Amino acid sequence: GAGVSQTPSNKVTEKGKYVELRCDPISGHTALYWYRQSLGQGPEFLIYFQGTGAADDSGLPNDRFFAVRPEGSVSTLKIQRTERGDSAVYLCASSANHGGSTDTQYFGPGTRLTVL
Amino acid sequence: AQSVTQPDIHITVSEGASLELRCNYSYGATPYLFWYVQSPGQGLQLLLKYFSGDTLVQGIKGFEAEFKRSQSSFNLRKPSVHWSDAAEYFCAVGENDKIIFGKGTRLHILP
């Protein structure tokens, strides 16, 4: 079946603007994760959903970042008042079972966000 | 907090040569350890994982890794690399519901 998909693949915006990044997990996967990968770095955890609820949002850097998953499937990562330091590749992953690091997480191709 | 160190930013090997990518972790108990590969334009793909049991773990694409508690290491190996193995490799450790990644090692293959 289809893997994790993310849209858009690239997003260029201006400093101060609002952006939304979308993630479509693998069908039936209950756990969904967002990571951010800055240039030359490994992915960094942002937030984890189990079903519709955010089970762990400890990685969100500040209150400009917010994510939702209203129906337990598609998720949207929202960034308000974007800053140049938000430029990165935003990765989404999903897993089938109860979530957690022992589940195999399947990653999408990412959205490259550039803030000018 | 747990952490992962990949001491080599870049590694270059000739096609057909053996490969070892180094990874050291910091964690008090038995860690959950992973190796992922990231090719240009593709998502992260899990190569292998270690949770418990046999310390030599076999993965996909002919890769293996060995967990050595005494050295806090989980090095990735392959006996003979192919040009298609050129990619970025990430060692990672599980912490509760998240995965903590190292900074990665970029593998270059010489023809």
PDB file of C-alpha atoms in Angstrom:
ATOM      1  CA  GLY A   1       0.000   0.000   0.000  1.00  0.00           C
ATOM      2  CA  ALA A   2       0.935   3.661  -0.034  1.00  0.00           C
ATOM      3  CA  GLY A   3       3.501   4.980   2.383  1.00  0.00           C
ATOM      4  CA  VAL A   4       3.452   8.160   4.435  1.00  0.00           C
ATOM      5  CA  SER A   5       2.866  11.171   2.227  1.00  0.00           C
ATOM      6  CA  GLN A   6       3.558  14.812   2.983  1.00  0.00           C
ATOM      7  CA  THR A   7       2.432  17.954   1.230  1.00  0.00           C
ATOM      8  CA  PRO A   8       3.746  20.227  -0.009  1.00  0.00           C
ATOM      9  CA  SER A   9       7.158  18.812  -0.799  1.00  0.00           C
ATOM     10  CA  ASN A  10       8.590  22.325  -0.765  1.00  0.00           C
ATOM     11  CA  LYS A  11       7.299  25.494   0.839  1.00  0.00           C
ATOM     12  CA  VAL A  12       8.882  28.920   0.573  1.00  0.00           C
ATOM     13  CA  THR A  13       7.463  31.666   2.737  1.00  0.00           C
ATOM     14  CA  GLU A  14       8.383  35.044   4.103  1.00  0.00           C
ATOM     15  CA  LYS A  15       9.360  35.793   7.662  1.00  0.00           C
ATOM     16  CA  GLY A  16       6.303  36.433   9.792  1.00  0.00           C
ATOM     17  CA  LYS A  17       3.899  34.390   7.658  1.00  0.00           C
ATOM     18  CA  TYR A  18       1.794  31.422   8.748  1.00  0.00           C
ATOM     19  CA  VAL A  19       2.312  27.958   7.220  1.00  0.00           C
ATOM     20  CA  GLU A  20       0.596  24.592   7.373  1.00  0.00           C
ATOM     21  CA  LEU A  21       2.291  21.306   6.586  1.00  0.00           C
ATOM     22  CA  ARG A  22       0.229  18.194   5.990  1.00  0.00           C
ATOM     23  CA  CYS A  23       0.933  14.548   6.726  1.00  0.00           C
ATOM     24  CA  ASP A  24      -1.057  11.535   5.500  1.00  0.00           C
ATOM     25  CA  PRO A  25       0.014   8.481   7.492  1.00  0.00           C
ATOM     26  CA  ILE A  26      -0.164   4.895   6.358  1.00  0.00           C
ATOM     27  CA  SER A  27      -3.779   3.786   6.461  1.00  0.00           C
ATOM     28  CA  GLY A  28      -4.668   2.231   9.797  1.00  0.00           C
ATOM     29  CA  HIS A  29      -1.637   3.516  11.666  1.00  0.00           C
ATOM     30  CA  THR A  30      -2.719   4.945  15.005  1.00  0.00           C
ATOM     31  CA  ALA A  31       0.535   6.637  15.992  1.00  0.00           C
ATOM     32  CA  LEU A  32       1.881   9.688  14.165  1.00  0.00           C
ATOM     33  CA  TYR A  33       5.076  11.637  14.781  1.00  0.00           C
ATOM     34  CA  TRP A  34       6.531  14.922  13.589  1.00  0.00           C
ATOM     35  CA  TYR A  35      10.282  15.542  13.448  1.00  0.00           C
ATOM     36  CA  ARG A  36      12.350  18.469  12.231  1.00  0.00           C
ATOM     37  CA  GLN A  37      15.655  18.037  10.432  1.00  0.00           C
ATOM     38  CA  SER A  38      17.901  21.073  10.133  1.00  0.00           C
ATOM     39  CA  LEU A  39      20.772  21.171   7.685  1.00  0.00           C
ATOM     40  CA  GLY A  40      23.583  18.858   8.741  1.00  0.00           C
ATOM     41  CA  GLN A  41      21.643  17.456  11.674  1.00  0.00           C
ATOM     42  CA  GLY A  42      19.652  14.369  12.467  1.00  0.00           C
ATOM     43  CA  PRO A  43      15.893  14.563  12.843  1.00  0.00           C
ATOM     44  CA  GLU A  44      14.659  16.054  16.124  1.00  0.00           C
ATOM     45  CA  PHE A  45      11.393  14.962  17.709  1.00  0.00           C
ATOM     46  CA  LEU A  46       8.588  17.518  17.824  1.00  0.00           C
ATOM     47  CA  ILE A  47       5.318  15.812  18.736  1.00  0.00           C
ATOM     48  CA  TYR A  48       3.638  12.406  18.914  1.00  0.00           C
ATOM     49  CA  PHE A  49      -0.053  11.607  18.445  1.00  0.00           C
ATOM     50  CA  GLN A  50      -1.821   8.475  19.578  1.00  0.00           C
ATOM     51  CA  GLY A  51      -5.137   8.619  17.781  1.00  0.00           C
ATOM     52  CA  THR A  52      -6.496  12.160  17.904  1.00  0.00           C
ATOM     53  CA  GLY A  53      -4.626  13.306  20.975  1.00  0.00           C
ATOM     54  CA  ALA A  54      -1.123  14.626  21.359  1.00  0.00           C
ATOM     55  CA  ALA A  55       0.510  12.145  23.710  1.00  0.00           C
ATOM     56  CA  ASP A  56       3.821  13.986  23.858  1.00  0.00           C
ATOM     57  CA  ASP A  57       4.458  17.523  22.576  1.00  0.00           C
ATOM     58  CA  SER A  58       7.651  18.064  24.526  1.00  0.00           C
ATOM     59  CA  GLY A  59       9.685  18.660  21.380  1.00  0.00           C
ATOM     60  CA  LEU A  60       7.749  21.656  20.102  1.00  0.00           C
ATOM     61  CA  PRO A  61      10.252  24.526  20.347  1.00  0.00           C
ATOM     62  CA  ASN A  62       7.787  27.251  21.339  1.00  0.00           C
ATOM     63  CA  ASP A  63       4.143  28.275  21.180  1.00  0.00           C
ATOM     64  CA  ARG A  64       4.412  29.308  17.520  1.00  0.00           C
ATOM     65  CA  PHE A  65       4.293  25.611  16.685  1.00  0.00           C
ATOM     66  CA  PHE A  66       1.067  23.645  16.912  1.00  0.00           C
ATOM     67  CA  ALA A  67      -0.148  20.356  15.460  1.00  0.00           C
ATOM     68  CA  VAL A  68      -3.556  18.727  15.144  1.00  0.00           C
ATOM     69  CA  ARG A  69      -4.943  15.363  14.126  1.00  0.00           C
ATOM     70  CA  PRO A  70      -8.708  15.845  14.438  1.00  0.00           C
ATOM     71  CA  GLU A  71      -9.893  12.521  13.027  1.00  0.00           C
ATOM     72  CA  GLY A  72      -6.969  10.356  14.019  1.00  0.00           C
ATOM     73  CA  SER A  73      -5.578  10.117  10.515  1.00  0.00           C
ATOM     74  CA  VAL A  74      -4.257  13.185   8.663  1.00  0.00           C
ATOM     75  CA  SER A  75      -2.201  15.608  10.718  1.00  0.00           C
ATOM     76  CA  THR A  76      -1.332  19.253  10.143  1.00  0.00           C
ATOM     77  CA  LEU A  77       1.678  21.008  11.616  1.00  0.00           C
ATOM     78  CA  LYS A  78       1.050  24.725  11.929  1.00  0.00           C
ATOM     79  CA  ILE A  79       3.730  27.365  12.365  1.00  0.00           C
ATOM     80  CA  GLN A  80       2.773  30.947  13.169  1.00  0.00           C
ATOM     81  CA  ARG A  81       4.938  34.025  12.614  1.00  0.00           C
ATOM     82  CA  THR A  82       7.626  32.039  10.876  1.00  0.00           C
ATOM     83  CA  GLU A  83      11.264  32.887  11.499  1.00  0.00           C
ATOM     84  CA  ARG A  84      14.321  32.191   9.364  1.00  0.00           C
ATOM     85  CA  GLY A  85      15.450  29.673  11.978  1.00  0.00           C
ATOM     86  CA  ASP A  86      12.364  27.577  11.231  1.00  0.00           C
ATOM     87  CA  SER A  87      13.851  26.657   7.849  1.00  0.00           C
ATOM     88  CA  ALA A  88      14.305  22.892   7.856  1.00  0.00           C
ATOM     89  CA  VAL A  89      12.879  19.656   6.517  1.00  0.00           C
ATOM     90  CA  TYR A  90       9.814  18.620   8.483  1.00  0.00           C
ATOM     91  CA  LEU A  91       9.396  14.856   8.608  1.00  0.00           C
ATOM     92  CA  CYS A  92       6.309  12.886   9.472  1.00  0.00           C
ATOM     93  CA  ALA A  93       6.257   9.238  10.528  1.00  0.00           C
ATOM     94  CA  SER A  94       3.573   6.767  11.477  1.00  0.00           C
ATOM     95  CA  SER A  95       3.505   3.417  13.237  1.00  0.00           C
ATOM     96  CA  ALA A  96       0.927   0.689  13.484  1.00  0.00           C
ATOM     97  CA  ASN A  97       0.582  -0.234  17.074  1.00  0.00           C
ATOM     98  CA  HIS A  98       0.621   1.477  20.396  1.00  0.00           C
ATOM     99  CA  GLY A  99       3.342   3.886  19.453  1.00  0.00           C
ATOM    100  CA  GLY A 100       6.550   4.386  21.249  1.00  0.00           C
ATOM    101  CA  SER A 101      10.098   3.848  20.175  1.00  0.00           C
ATOM    102  CA  THR A 102       9.755   0.065  19.940  1.00  0.00           C
ATOM    103  CA  ASP A 103       7.278   0.397  17.077  1.00  0.00           C
ATOM    104  CA  THR A 104       8.778   0.636  13.635  1.00  0.00           C
ATOM    105  CA  GLN A 105       8.233   4.180  12.463  1.00  0.00           C
ATOM    106  CA  TYR A 106       7.720   4.694   8.738  1.00  0.00           C
ATOM    107  CA  PHE A 107       8.847   8.078   7.502  1.00  0.00           C
ATOM    108  CA  GLY A 108       7.514  10.279   4.755  1.00  0.00           C
ATOM    109  CA  PRO A 109       9.744  12.157   2.289  1.00  0.00           C
ATOM    110  CA  GLY A 110       9.421  15.396   4.233  1.00  0.00           C
ATOM    111  CA  THR A 111       8.452  18.998   3.518  1.00  0.00           C
ATOM    112  CA  ARG A 112      11.334  21.370   2.947  1.00  0.00           C
ATOM    113  CA  LEU A 113      10.392  24.724   4.501  1.00  0.00           C
ATOM    114  CA  THR A 114      12.371  27.812   3.566  1.00  0.00           C
ATOM    115  CA  VAL A 115      11.690  31.062   5.384  1.00  0.00           C
ATOM    116  CA  LEU A 116      13.078  34.095   3.585  1.00  0.00           C
TER     117      LEU A 116
ATOM    118  CA  ALA B   1      18.491  12.310  28.610  1.00  0.00           C
ATOM    119  CA  GLN B   2      19.781   9.857  26.110  1.00  0.00           C
ATOM    120  CA  SER B   3      22.107  10.839  23.310  1.00  0.00           C
ATOM    121  CA  VAL B   4      23.805   9.339  20.298  1.00  0.00           C
ATOM    122  CA  THR B   5      27.211  10.228  18.893  1.00  0.00           C
ATOM    123  CA  GLN B   6      28.333   9.476  15.374  1.00  0.00           C
ATOM    124  CA  PRO B   7      31.979  10.560  15.330  1.00  0.00           C
ATOM    125  CA  ASP B   8      32.412  10.465  11.550  1.00  0.00           C
ATOM    126  CA  ILE B   9      30.634  13.137   9.509  1.00  0.00           C
ATOM    127  CA  HIS B  10      31.841  11.705   6.187  1.00  0.00           C
ATOM    128  CA  ILE B  11      33.170   8.285   5.238  1.00  0.00           C
ATOM    129  CA  THR B  12      34.508   7.351   1.802  1.00  0.00           C
ATOM    130  CA  VAL B  13      35.030   3.748   0.736  1.00  0.00           C
ATOM    131  CA  SER B  14      35.618   2.033  -2.565  1.00  0.00           C
ATOM    132  CA  GLU B  15      32.901  -0.060  -4.118  1.00  0.00           C
ATOM    133  CA  GLY B  16      33.307  -3.659  -2.977  1.00  0.00           C
ATOM    134  CA  ALA B  17      35.200  -2.695   0.172  1.00  0.00           C
ATOM    135  CA  SER B  18      33.957  -3.386   3.675  1.00  0.00           C
ATOM    136  CA  LEU B  19      32.255  -0.715   5.735  1.00  0.00           C
ATOM    137  CA  GLU B  20      31.938   0.119   9.408  1.00  0.00           C
ATOM    138  CA  LEU B  21      30.059   3.170  10.666  1.00  0.00           C
ATOM    139  CA  ARG B  22      30.560   4.057  14.308  1.00  0.00           C
ATOM    140  CA  CYS B  23      27.880   4.896  16.847  1.00  0.00           C
ATOM    141  CA  ASN B  24      28.091   5.476  20.585  1.00  0.00           C
ATOM    142  CA  TYR B  25      25.104   5.989  22.831  1.00  0.00           C
ATOM    143  CA  SER B  26      24.560   7.367  26.289  1.00  0.00           C
ATOM    144  CA  TYR B  27      21.933   5.533  28.342  1.00  0.00           C
ATOM    145  CA  GLY B  28      21.898   3.832  31.705  1.00  0.00           C
ATOM    146  CA  ALA B  29      19.743   0.807  31.012  1.00  0.00           C
ATOM    147  CA  THR B  30      19.482  -1.460  27.986  1.00  0.00           C
ATOM    148  CA  PRO B  31      18.744   0.870  25.105  1.00  0.00           C
ATOM    149  CA  TYR B  32      16.548   0.450  22.069  1.00  0.00           C
ATOM    150  CA  LEU B  33      18.930   1.109  19.166  1.00  0.00           C
ATOM    151  CA  PHE B  34      18.320   1.735  15.489  1.00  0.00           C
ATOM    152  CA  TRP B  35      20.110   2.434  12.245  1.00  0.00           C
ATOM    153  CA  TYR B  36      18.273   4.398   9.543  1.00  0.00           C
ATOM    154  CA  VAL B  37      19.368   5.309   6.016  1.00  0.00           C
ATOM    155  CA  GLN B  38      18.327   8.454   4.170  1.00  0.00           C
ATOM    156  CA  SER B  39      18.832   8.650   0.424  1.00  0.00           C
ATOM    157  CA  PRO B  40      18.341  11.882  -1.535  1.00  0.00           C
ATOM    158  CA  GLY B  41      14.680  12.532  -2.174  1.00  0.00           C
ATOM    159  CA  GLN B  42      13.595   9.558  -0.097  1.00  0.00           C
ATOM    160  CA  GLY B  43      12.347   9.176   3.416  1.00  0.00           C
ATOM    161  CA  LEU B  44      14.245   7.630   6.269  1.00  0.00           C
ATOM    162  CA  GLN B  45      14.290   3.863   6.032  1.00  0.00           C
ATOM    163  CA  LEU B  46      14.897   1.515   8.939  1.00  0.00           C
ATOM    164  CA  LEU B  47      17.889  -0.764   8.331  1.00  0.00           C
ATOM    165  CA  LEU B  48      17.810  -2.665  11.610  1.00  0.00           C
ATOM    166  CA  LYS B  49      17.008  -2.405  15.285  1.00  0.00           C
ATOM    167  CA  TYR B  50      18.138  -3.882  18.581  1.00  0.00           C
ATOM    168  CA  PHE B  51      15.947  -4.274  21.646  1.00  0.00           C
ATOM    169  CA  SER B  52      17.336  -7.321  23.436  1.00  0.00           C
ATOM    170  CA  GLY B  53      18.746 -10.794  22.881  1.00  0.00           C
ATOM    171  CA  ASP B  54      21.410 -11.599  20.328  1.00  0.00           C
ATOM    172  CA  THR B  55      23.820  -8.682  20.187  1.00  0.00           C
ATOM    173  CA  LEU B  56      24.524  -9.180  16.472  1.00  0.00           C
ATOM    174  CA  VAL B  57      21.565  -7.896  14.514  1.00  0.00           C
ATOM    175  CA  GLN B  58      20.919  -8.546  10.843  1.00  0.00           C
ATOM    176  CA  GLY B  59      19.151  -5.949   8.773  1.00  0.00           C
ATOM    177  CA  ILE B  60      18.065  -5.239   5.251  1.00  0.00           C
ATOM    178  CA  LYS B  61      20.346  -4.650   2.269  1.00  0.00           C
ATOM    179  CA  GLY B  62      23.087  -6.845   3.747  1.00  0.00           C
ATOM    180  CA  PHE B  63      23.766  -4.625   6.784  1.00  0.00           C
ATOM    181  CA  GLU B  64      24.421  -5.826  10.301  1.00  0.00           C
ATOM    182  CA  ALA B  65      25.184  -4.135  13.604  1.00  0.00           C
ATOM    183  CA  GLU B  66      26.662  -5.294  16.869  1.00  0.00           C
ATOM    184  CA  PHE B  67      25.599  -4.063  20.283  1.00  0.00           C
ATOM    185  CA  LYS B  68      28.521  -3.834  22.725  1.00  0.00           C
ATOM    186  CA  ARG B  69      27.402  -2.765  26.153  1.00  0.00           C
ATOM    187  CA  SER B  70      30.957  -2.480  27.497  1.00  0.00           C
ATOM    188  CA  GLN B  71      31.785   0.072  24.824  1.00  0.00           C
ATOM    189  CA  SER B  72      28.341   1.712  24.633  1.00  0.00           C
ATOM    190  CA  SER B  73      28.534   1.143  20.894  1.00  0.00           C
ATOM    191  CA  PHE B  74      26.271  -0.046  18.109  1.00  0.00           C
ATOM    192  CA  ASN B  75      28.411  -0.002  14.965  1.00  0.00           C
ATOM    193  CA  LEU B  76      26.965  -0.703  11.542  1.00  0.00           C
ATOM    194  CA  ARG B  77      28.810  -2.993   9.154  1.00  0.00           C
ATOM    195  CA  LYS B  78      28.589  -4.301   5.636  1.00  0.00           C
ATOM    196  CA  PRO B  79      31.110  -6.720   4.099  1.00  0.00           C
ATOM    197  CA  SER B  80      30.986  -5.291   0.581  1.00  0.00           C
ATOM    198  CA  VAL B  81      29.423  -1.952  -0.338  1.00  0.00           C
ATOM    199  CA  HIS B  82      27.632  -1.146  -3.565  1.00  0.00           C
ATOM    200  CA  TRP B  83      27.414   2.248  -5.272  1.00  0.00           C
ATOM    201  CA  SER B  84      23.737   2.352  -4.308  1.00  0.00           C
ATOM    202  CA  ASP B  85      24.716   2.408  -0.618  1.00  0.00           C
ATOM    203  CA  ALA B  86      25.817   6.031  -0.937  1.00  0.00           C
ATOM    204  CA  ALA B  87      23.516   7.877   1.461  1.00  0.00           C
ATOM    205  CA  GLU B  88      23.280   9.413   4.918  1.00  0.00           C
ATOM    206  CA  TYR B  89      23.178   6.961   7.811  1.00  0.00           C
ATOM    207  CA  PHE B  90      21.682   7.749  11.181  1.00  0.00           C
ATOM    208  CA  CYS B  91      22.166   5.881  14.413  1.00  0.00           C
ATOM    209  CA  ALA B  92      19.331   6.401  16.884  1.00  0.00           C
ATOM    210  CA  VAL B  93      18.142   5.449  20.348  1.00  0.00           C
ATOM    211  CA  GLY B  94      14.584   5.091  21.587  1.00  0.00           C
ATOM    212  CA  GLU B  95      13.437   7.121  24.574  1.00  0.00           C
ATOM    213  CA  ASN B  96       9.852   6.454  25.639  1.00  0.00           C
ATOM    214  CA  ASP B  97       7.729   7.377  22.626  1.00  0.00           C
ATOM    215  CA  LYS B  98      10.368   9.187  20.596  1.00  0.00           C
ATOM    216  CA  ILE B  99      13.517   8.378  18.685  1.00  0.00           C
ATOM    217  CA  ILE B 100      16.659  10.413  19.296  1.00  0.00           C
ATOM    218  CA  PHE B 101      18.908  10.572  16.266  1.00  0.00           C
ATOM    219  CA  GLY B 102      22.613  11.168  15.878  1.00  0.00           C
ATOM    220  CA  LYS B 103      23.868  13.803  13.470  1.00  0.00           C
ATOM    221  CA  GLY B 104      24.482  11.263  10.757  1.00  0.00           C
ATOM    222  CA  THR B 105      27.369   9.945   8.695  1.00  0.00           C
ATOM    223  CA  ARG B 106      27.415  10.594   4.974  1.00  0.00           C
ATOM    224  CA  LEU B 107      28.776   7.641   3.029  1.00  0.00           C
ATOM    225  CA  HIS B 108      30.530   8.249  -0.279  1.00  0.00           C
ATOM    226  CA  ILE B 109      31.369   5.366  -2.614  1.00  0.00           C
ATOM    227  CA  LEU B 110      34.331   5.493  -4.996  1.00  0.00           C
ATOM    228  CA  PRO B 111      33.935   3.533  -8.246  1.00  0.00           C
TER     229      PRO B 111
END
